[in-house]
């Protein structure tokens, strides 16, 4: 077909017929598929029209997307179709109190995919129902941003295994009650990706897959309004090519941003997404969602088209892999984070605000910002949920809203500076041992890296370190949605400074919290004489209580204020039953007086201790202590 055969998007009916004809030419159309096509094509068409209405190739690319979706459904393995049906009858499956996520690097935690398979008994012991394997795709040797520079979405990095092994692992995990979660790194590819190589060689089809400019004119114009994301690596948003051209690279210089203004890019990436769906991935972590659309004169973050693109990917999914769910990774202002969460975009989202404010509260011994966030920013649309975590493979960015902090007289900029100093060990009396990440002298901005145990004080020998680790998890495990463990944290894994000796890693301090599986600590997890054993014992207790407490299902939460600034309080409700959570971030004991609790019947039950409590006597919260109590409202 030549370009002259292309025509722009037109009336829905015509485009629908053209798309169906395209799909039918590739093979008989499946009844199930047709049903879902009818339900979702109008939405996809309308999104395509808004995104690509003025492109001559809009209609052709849309037809190709539909053809790919039809073919993908046809080749979707039967067990996955069965899973699709289960999900359709229980679309809120991820809201269950039984949900527990874990995340790890394949090489660091298991050596390779086989090694991960061998860990399945451990994952079951822990109670995982969701396993996020960090990027395991083919990527350049040496620097590759921990696998976030993808050279092929269809090939597993040979040092880890093969795609067939991955599909087998997904099936095995499913049998063990664990859903496989993988990244969809769709904002950029590695510069070694076949598309990038063709673009570099001057193939015009693939040059249009990226944002490549002949000189600095456009880069300069864009950079007037964009932010620097990885300033340690390169200033601005562009990097030079050897031939003098400039290519858009938001993150590392070897990660080239895709040009979604070209519908062929959407079509190509939808194909990669469907391929992954058919390997048995159940949740796709949508990497760097805020950056996928660029527009001159804007910040090029979270533009309306970024949402349209997610909705369009979602519509394709609904046609061809309906059981799969998107999780948003947007580490930005809380309003923007929330904007990606809906059944039409991402049903799941990291909760970076709660994560950051948990650490903020531990540093300040003041829970008010966290309490305010729970009151103001926790509620979500029906059918969606947070992924609540304490640490991840990434840095901690202090993404609270300045306007929220200002209500307590806190200056956002100065507070972030304090938190950075505190968590990088520069503040006097700090318990934290973290490392700065992407310090930007021009803006004074920085983020923090380090493992939970090191940041919470265990590395520094602070006697409250273990309590802080448990307290932070007690919050993440009880605020709803999917709690996500950064594996290693459950055995109090400490920072690993050896990255500084590795030339491929020393430029990225996030490696400090990406150590190899802490074999010794895992071996000692039953030994209560060790920090690993004590933390493991206490966290697994919390996990088992969470998993047998129906009030912890779902996402809804009601604030419960006390008169203590150091106490964060909320209620989780299921029918008539209520669990009250009170968490004390202070170094001192706090007494919650009987009057504060007088809205409840005096007979209550401490779920963690498994003991009755008399609320008429009040509740004593130890320093860095918390309670999960089942109460009866009067
Ligand atoms: C996401 C990942 C991060 C990576 C970046 C670029 O933010 O979590 O680790 O560096 O995307 O892919």
XYZ file of C-alpha atoms and ligand atoms in Angstrom, residues 105 134 145-149 183 185 187-188 230 251-252 255 285 287-288 291 329 331 350 392-395 437 508 510 514, ligand 1:
42
model
C 14.737 -7.987 40.141
C 11.420 -5.757 37.263
C 18.668 1.743 33.649
C 17.981 -1.518 35.440
C 16.354 -2.887 32.305
C 14.217 0.187 31.625
C 16.081 0.621 28.339
C 6.407 -3.254 33.109
C 7.945 0.643 29.139
C 7.410 6.041 26.753
C 10.807 5.139 25.322
C 17.775 12.956 35.109
C 15.512 9.814 31.162
C 18.928 8.410 30.258
C 16.453 5.882 26.282
C 2.786 -1.388 35.026
C 5.936 3.165 33.063
C 6.387 6.943 33.067
C 5.674 11.846 29.698
C 3.366 4.856 37.447
C 5.332 10.103 40.390
C 1.180 3.558 42.864
C 10.279 0.617 45.608
C 13.225 0.183 43.266
C 13.129 3.945 42.713
C 14.082 6.980 44.748
C 19.688 10.950 43.809
C 22.856 5.900 39.672
C 19.262 3.843 43.257
C 18.944 -2.881 44.752
C 10.302 4.752 35.749
C 11.059 3.654 36.456
C 12.469 4.097 36.667
C 13.094 4.382 35.323
C 12.231 5.364 34.511
C 12.653 5.381 33.081
O 10.226 5.902 36.481
O 10.434 3.330 37.658
O 13.217 3.142 37.369
O 14.374 4.912 35.501
O 10.874 4.998 34.505
O 12.223 4.214 32.435
